[in-house]
Coordinates of C-alpha atoms and ligand atoms in Angstrom, one line a residue:
M1 CA 12.8 -53.5 -37.8
T2 CA 14.5 -52.6 -40.9
Q3 CA 16.0 -55.4 -43.0
G4 CA 18.5 -52.9 -44.6
T5 CA 20.6 -54.3 -47.2
K6 CA 23.6 -56.1 -46.2
S7 CA 27.3 -55.4 -47.5
R8 CA 30.5 -57.6 -48.0
I9 CA 33.7 -56.4 -47.0
D10 CA 37.0 -57.5 -48.8
I11 CA 40.2 -56.5 -47.3
K12 CA 43.2 -56.9 -49.7
N13 CA 46.8 -56.9 -48.4
V14 CA 45.9 -54.0 -46.3
S15 CA 49.2 -52.5 -44.4
K16 CA 49.0 -49.5 -42.0
I17 CA 52.3 -47.8 -41.1
Y18 CA 52.2 -44.9 -38.6
K19 CA 55.1 -42.3 -38.8
T20 CA 56.1 -41.2 -35.4
G21 CA 59.2 -39.2 -33.9
S22 CA 61.2 -42.2 -33.4
G23 CA 60.4 -43.9 -36.4
T24 CA 57.8 -46.1 -38.0
V25 CA 55.3 -48.5 -36.5
E26 CA 53.9 -51.4 -38.8
A27 CA 50.6 -51.4 -37.0
V28 CA 48.9 -53.6 -39.4
K29 CA 50.7 -55.8 -42.1
N30 CA 49.5 -57.8 -45.0
F31 CA 45.9 -58.3 -43.7
T32 CA 43.7 -60.1 -46.3
E33 CA 40.3 -61.5 -45.4
S34 CA 36.6 -61.0 -46.0
V35 CA 33.5 -60.4 -44.3
K36 CA 30.2 -62.0 -45.8
D37 CA 27.0 -60.2 -46.1
G38 CA 25.2 -60.2 -42.8
E39 CA 28.4 -61.9 -41.0
F40 CA 29.3 -61.1 -37.3
V41 CA 33.1 -61.0 -37.2
C42 CA 35.0 -60.5 -33.9
V43 CA 38.6 -59.3 -33.8
V44 CA 40.7 -60.3 -30.9
G45 CA 44.5 -60.2 -29.9
A46 CA 46.7 -58.5 -27.3
S47 CA 46.7 -55.0 -26.8
G48 CA 48.5 -53.0 -29.4
C49 CA 48.3 -55.5 -32.0
G50 CA 46.4 -53.2 -34.5
K51 CA 42.8 -54.0 -33.9
T52 CA 41.5 -50.6 -33.9
T53 CA 43.9 -49.5 -36.5
L54 CA 42.5 -52.3 -38.8
L55 CA 38.9 -51.0 -37.9
W56 CA 39.7 -47.5 -38.8
C57 CA 41.0 -48.7 -42.1
L58 CA 37.4 -50.3 -42.7
S59 CA 35.7 -46.9 -41.8
G60 CA 37.3 -45.1 -44.6
L61 CA 38.3 -42.4 -42.2
H62 CA 42.0 -43.4 -41.8
P63 CA 42.8 -45.2 -44.9
S64 CA 45.6 -48.0 -45.1
T65 CA 49.1 -47.2 -46.3
L66 CA 48.9 -50.2 -48.7
G67 CA 46.3 -52.5 -50.1
T68 CA 42.6 -51.9 -50.4
V69 CA 39.3 -52.3 -48.6
E70 CA 36.3 -52.9 -50.8
I71 CA 32.7 -52.6 -49.6
D72 CA 30.7 -54.6 -52.2
G73 CA 33.2 -54.4 -54.7
E74 CA 33.6 -50.4 -54.4
I75 CA 37.1 -49.4 -53.2
L76 CA 36.8 -47.6 -50.2
N77 CA 38.7 -44.3 -50.2
A78 CA 36.6 -42.0 -48.1
P79 CA 34.1 -42.4 -45.2
M80 CA 30.6 -43.7 -46.3
P81 CA 28.6 -42.4 -43.5
G82 CA 25.1 -43.6 -44.9
K83 CA 26.5 -47.1 -45.2
I84 CA 29.2 -47.6 -42.3
G85 CA 28.3 -47.0 -38.8
M86 CA 30.6 -46.9 -35.9
V87 CA 30.1 -47.8 -32.0
F88 CA 33.2 -47.0 -29.8
Q89 CA 34.1 -47.9 -26.2
D90 CA 32.8 -44.5 -24.9
S91 CA 29.2 -44.0 -25.7
N92 CA 30.2 -40.2 -27.2
L93 CA 26.7 -38.9 -26.3
L94 CA 26.8 -35.1 -25.9
P95 CA 26.1 -34.5 -22.4
W96 CA 24.0 -31.3 -23.2
R97 CA 21.6 -33.1 -25.6
T98 CA 18.9 -35.4 -24.4
L99 CA 18.8 -39.1 -25.7
M100 CA 16.4 -38.3 -28.4
E101 CA 18.5 -35.2 -29.4
N102 CA 21.6 -37.2 -29.5
I103 CA 19.9 -39.8 -31.8
E104 CA 18.5 -37.0 -34.1
L105 CA 21.9 -35.1 -34.3
P106 CA 23.5 -37.4 -37.3
F107 CA 20.1 -36.7 -39.1
Q108 CA 20.2 -33.1 -38.6
I109 CA 23.9 -33.1 -39.9
K110 CA 23.1 -35.0 -43.0
K111 CA 20.0 -33.0 -43.4
K112 CA 17.9 -36.0 -43.8
P113 CA 14.5 -36.7 -42.3
I114 CA 14.2 -38.7 -39.2
N115 CA 13.2 -42.2 -39.5
H116 CA 10.8 -42.1 -36.5
E117 CA 9.4 -45.5 -36.9
L118 CA 12.9 -47.2 -37.0
V119 CA 14.2 -44.9 -34.0
E120 CA 10.8 -45.9 -32.1
E121 CA 11.6 -49.8 -32.8
L122 CA 15.1 -49.7 -31.6
L123 CA 14.4 -47.9 -28.6
E124 CA 12.0 -50.4 -27.8
V125 CA 14.6 -53.2 -28.5
A126 CA 17.1 -51.3 -26.4
G127 CA 14.7 -50.8 -23.3
L128 CA 15.1 -47.1 -23.6
K129 CA 11.3 -46.2 -24.1
G130 CA 10.5 -43.6 -21.6
F131 CA 14.2 -42.3 -21.6
E132 CA 13.8 -40.2 -24.7
N133 CA 14.0 -36.9 -22.8
S134 CA 16.8 -37.9 -20.4
Y135 CA 20.3 -36.5 -20.5
P136 CA 23.2 -38.9 -20.7
G137 CA 24.2 -37.9 -17.1
E138 CA 21.0 -39.5 -16.0
L139 CA 21.5 -42.8 -17.7
S140 CA 23.5 -45.9 -16.5
G141 CA 26.7 -47.0 -18.5
G142 CA 24.8 -49.8 -20.2
M143 CA 21.9 -47.6 -21.1
K144 CA 24.2 -44.9 -22.7
Q145 CA 26.0 -47.6 -24.9
R146 CA 22.6 -48.8 -25.9
G147 CA 21.7 -45.1 -26.8
S148 CA 25.0 -44.9 -28.8
I149 CA 24.0 -48.2 -30.6
V150 CA 20.2 -47.0 -31.2
R151 CA 21.9 -43.8 -32.7
A152 CA 24.2 -45.8 -35.0
L153 CA 21.5 -48.1 -36.2
A154 CA 18.9 -45.3 -36.6
Q155 CA 20.9 -44.5 -39.8
D156 CA 20.3 -47.8 -41.0
P157 CA 23.9 -48.4 -42.0
E158 CA 24.8 -51.6 -43.8
V159 CA 28.0 -52.1 -41.9
L160 CA 28.5 -51.8 -38.3
L161 CA 32.1 -51.3 -36.9
M162 CA 32.4 -51.8 -33.1
D163 CA 35.6 -51.0 -31.0
E164 CA 35.3 -52.5 -27.5
P165 CA 31.9 -51.2 -27.3
F166 CA 31.1 -52.8 -23.9
G167 CA 34.7 -52.8 -22.5
A168 CA 33.9 -50.0 -19.8
L169 CA 30.9 -52.1 -18.4
D170 CA 30.6 -54.6 -15.6
A171 CA 30.4 -58.3 -16.5
F172 CA 26.6 -58.5 -15.8
T173 CA 25.7 -55.6 -17.9
R174 CA 28.2 -56.7 -20.5
E175 CA 26.2 -59.9 -21.0
E176 CA 22.9 -58.0 -21.2
M177 CA 24.4 -56.0 -24.0
N178 CA 25.7 -59.0 -25.7
L179 CA 22.3 -60.4 -25.7
F180 CA 20.9 -57.0 -26.9
L181 CA 23.1 -56.8 -29.7
L182 CA 22.5 -60.3 -30.9
K183 CA 18.9 -59.6 -30.7
V184 CA 19.2 -56.4 -32.9
W185 CA 21.5 -58.3 -35.3
A186 CA 19.1 -61.3 -35.6
K187 CA 16.6 -58.8 -36.7
T188 CA 18.6 -56.4 -39.0
K189 CA 21.5 -59.0 -40.1
K190 CA 23.8 -55.9 -40.6
T191 CA 27.5 -56.9 -41.2
I192 CA 29.3 -56.5 -38.0
V193 CA 33.2 -56.3 -37.2
F194 CA 33.4 -56.3 -33.6
V195 CA 36.6 -55.8 -31.7
T196 CA 37.0 -56.8 -28.3
H197 CA 39.7 -57.8 -25.4
S198 CA 37.3 -60.5 -24.3
I199 CA 37.7 -63.9 -26.0
S200 CA 34.7 -65.3 -24.4
E201 CA 32.7 -62.4 -25.8
A202 CA 34.0 -62.7 -29.4
I203 CA 33.2 -66.6 -29.2
F204 CA 29.7 -65.7 -27.9
L205 CA 28.8 -63.4 -30.4
G206 CA 30.7 -64.2 -33.5
D207 CA 30.3 -66.3 -36.6
R208 CA 34.1 -66.2 -37.0
I209 CA 36.7 -64.8 -35.0
W210 CA 40.0 -63.2 -36.3
V211 CA 43.1 -63.7 -34.0
M212 CA 45.7 -61.1 -34.5
S213 CA 49.1 -61.3 -33.3
P214 CA 51.3 -58.0 -32.5
R215 CA 54.5 -56.3 -34.0
P216 CA 53.7 -56.3 -36.8
G217 CA 49.8 -56.6 -36.3
R218 CA 49.0 -59.6 -38.4
L219 CA 46.0 -62.2 -38.9
A220 CA 47.3 -65.0 -37.0
R221 CA 44.4 -67.2 -37.1
V222 CA 40.6 -67.4 -38.3
V223 CA 38.3 -69.5 -35.9
D224 CA 34.8 -70.5 -37.1
V225 CA 32.3 -70.6 -34.4
D226 CA 29.4 -72.9 -35.2
F227 CA 27.3 -72.8 -32.1
A228 CA 23.7 -72.5 -33.0
R229 CA 21.8 -69.5 -32.7
P230 CA 19.9 -68.0 -30.8
R231 CA 22.7 -68.4 -28.2
H232 CA 22.0 -68.8 -24.4
I233 CA 24.3 -66.8 -22.1
D234 CA 25.0 -70.4 -20.4
L235 CA 26.9 -71.3 -23.5
Q236 CA 29.9 -70.0 -22.1
F237 CA 30.0 -72.8 -19.6
E238 CA 29.8 -75.7 -22.2
P239 CA 32.8 -77.7 -22.8
D240 CA 33.2 -76.9 -26.5
F241 CA 33.1 -73.1 -25.8
I242 CA 35.7 -73.4 -23.2
S243 CA 38.0 -75.3 -25.3
I244 CA 37.8 -72.8 -28.3
L245 CA 38.5 -70.3 -25.5
K246 CA 41.5 -72.1 -24.2
E247 CA 42.8 -72.3 -27.8
I248 CA 42.4 -68.8 -28.8
R249 CA 43.9 -67.7 -25.3
T250 CA 47.2 -69.8 -26.0
E251 CA 47.4 -68.2 -29.3
V252 CA 47.1 -64.7 -28.0
E253 CA 49.4 -65.5 -24.8
G254 CA 52.1 -66.9 -27.3
S255 CA 52.1 -64.1 -29.8
K256 CA 52.2 -61.6 -26.9
A257 CA 55.5 -63.4 -25.7
G258 CA 56.9 -62.8 -29.3
K259 CA 56.6 -66.4 -30.1
G260 CA 54.1 -65.9 -33.0
N261 CA 56.2 -63.5 -34.8
Ligands
ATP301 N1 48.1 -42.2 -34.4 C1 49.0 -43.3 -34.1 N2 50.3 -42.9 -34.3 C2 51.4 -43.7 -34.2 N3 51.3 -45.0 -33.6 C3 50.2 -45.4 -33.5 C4 48.9 -44.6 -33.7 N4 47.8 -45.3 -33.3 C5 48.3 -46.6 -32.9 N5 49.6 -46.7 -33.1 C6 50.5 -47.8 -32.9 O1 49.9 -48.9 -33.7 C7 50.0 -50.2 -33.1 C8 48.6 -50.8 -33.0 O2 47.7 -49.8 -32.1 P1 46.1 -50.2 -32.1 O3 45.5 -48.9 -31.3 O4 45.5 -50.4 -33.3 O5 46.2 -51.4 -31.2 P2 44.8 -52.1 -30.5 O6 45.1 -53.6 -31.0 O7 43.6 -51.6 -30.8 O8 45.3 -52.1 -29.1 P3 44.1 -52.1 -27.7 O9 43.6 -53.5 -27.4 O10 45.1 -51.5 -26.6 O11 43.0 -51.0 -28.1 C9 50.3 -49.8 -31.5 O12 51.9 -50.1 -31.5 C10 50.4 -48.4 -31.6 O13 51.2 -47.7 -30.6
MG302 MG1 42.0 -50.6 -29.5

């Protein structure tokens, strides 16, 4: 599997203000943090605290109102499709194209030759070999989501931005997907920023967790997760895991009630 080059992200005083009919919303305020090369950062926080907004600022698709985002020292002011990949809650596979045709689409759009070797390797790891000619409607939710991750990784991006990619899946499929993602990440060492509602998912996956508080969306806390890798799914039952979970939960609950603002 490709090793790809990794990328560092520096977020400097980023604020995002939306203008609405009824006024303005400070969705993200004065956010300053960095993601190291090959690091796996998870972002958690109450609904509406600005997680998705922050991710879009990192994508270059919806720029921040104030502040800058730098990818390897280069200021981000437009999307970098070869460098930054995105995966959303919905797999976004086109239903009228087969899985393989969906994976090939970004190559066709970019008029770039398909990296068959990498695609084959990713399909293998994703357990999707034999389903290349299936249509999305013939795949399970987990398979579709793995397909969309394969589609993003086939572009060999340096940074992978993920917004609740497993949010719609049942608990068991979600655990499988977590293990799949860690397996892929261990091989590729991409720089990942992963947004999730699930604090336990964040602790299981991440090297570090950014806890955000709402109104305005701010970075409330950074938690280092030092559990050894590879991580076993039973880690979530360990006392140390549960104590971090409780700590972050208290922080998120407190910020929801307005105590953190
Ligand atoms: N396009 C927009 N126009 C105006 N306000 C917006 C827009 N997008 C988001 N907001 C507001 O910005 C704030 C942050 O929204 P955002 O979607 O980033 O939150 P989130 O943390 O991703 O929430 P969730 O966990 O529910 O996905 C919210 O108050 C939301 O109403
Ligand atoms: Mg969101």
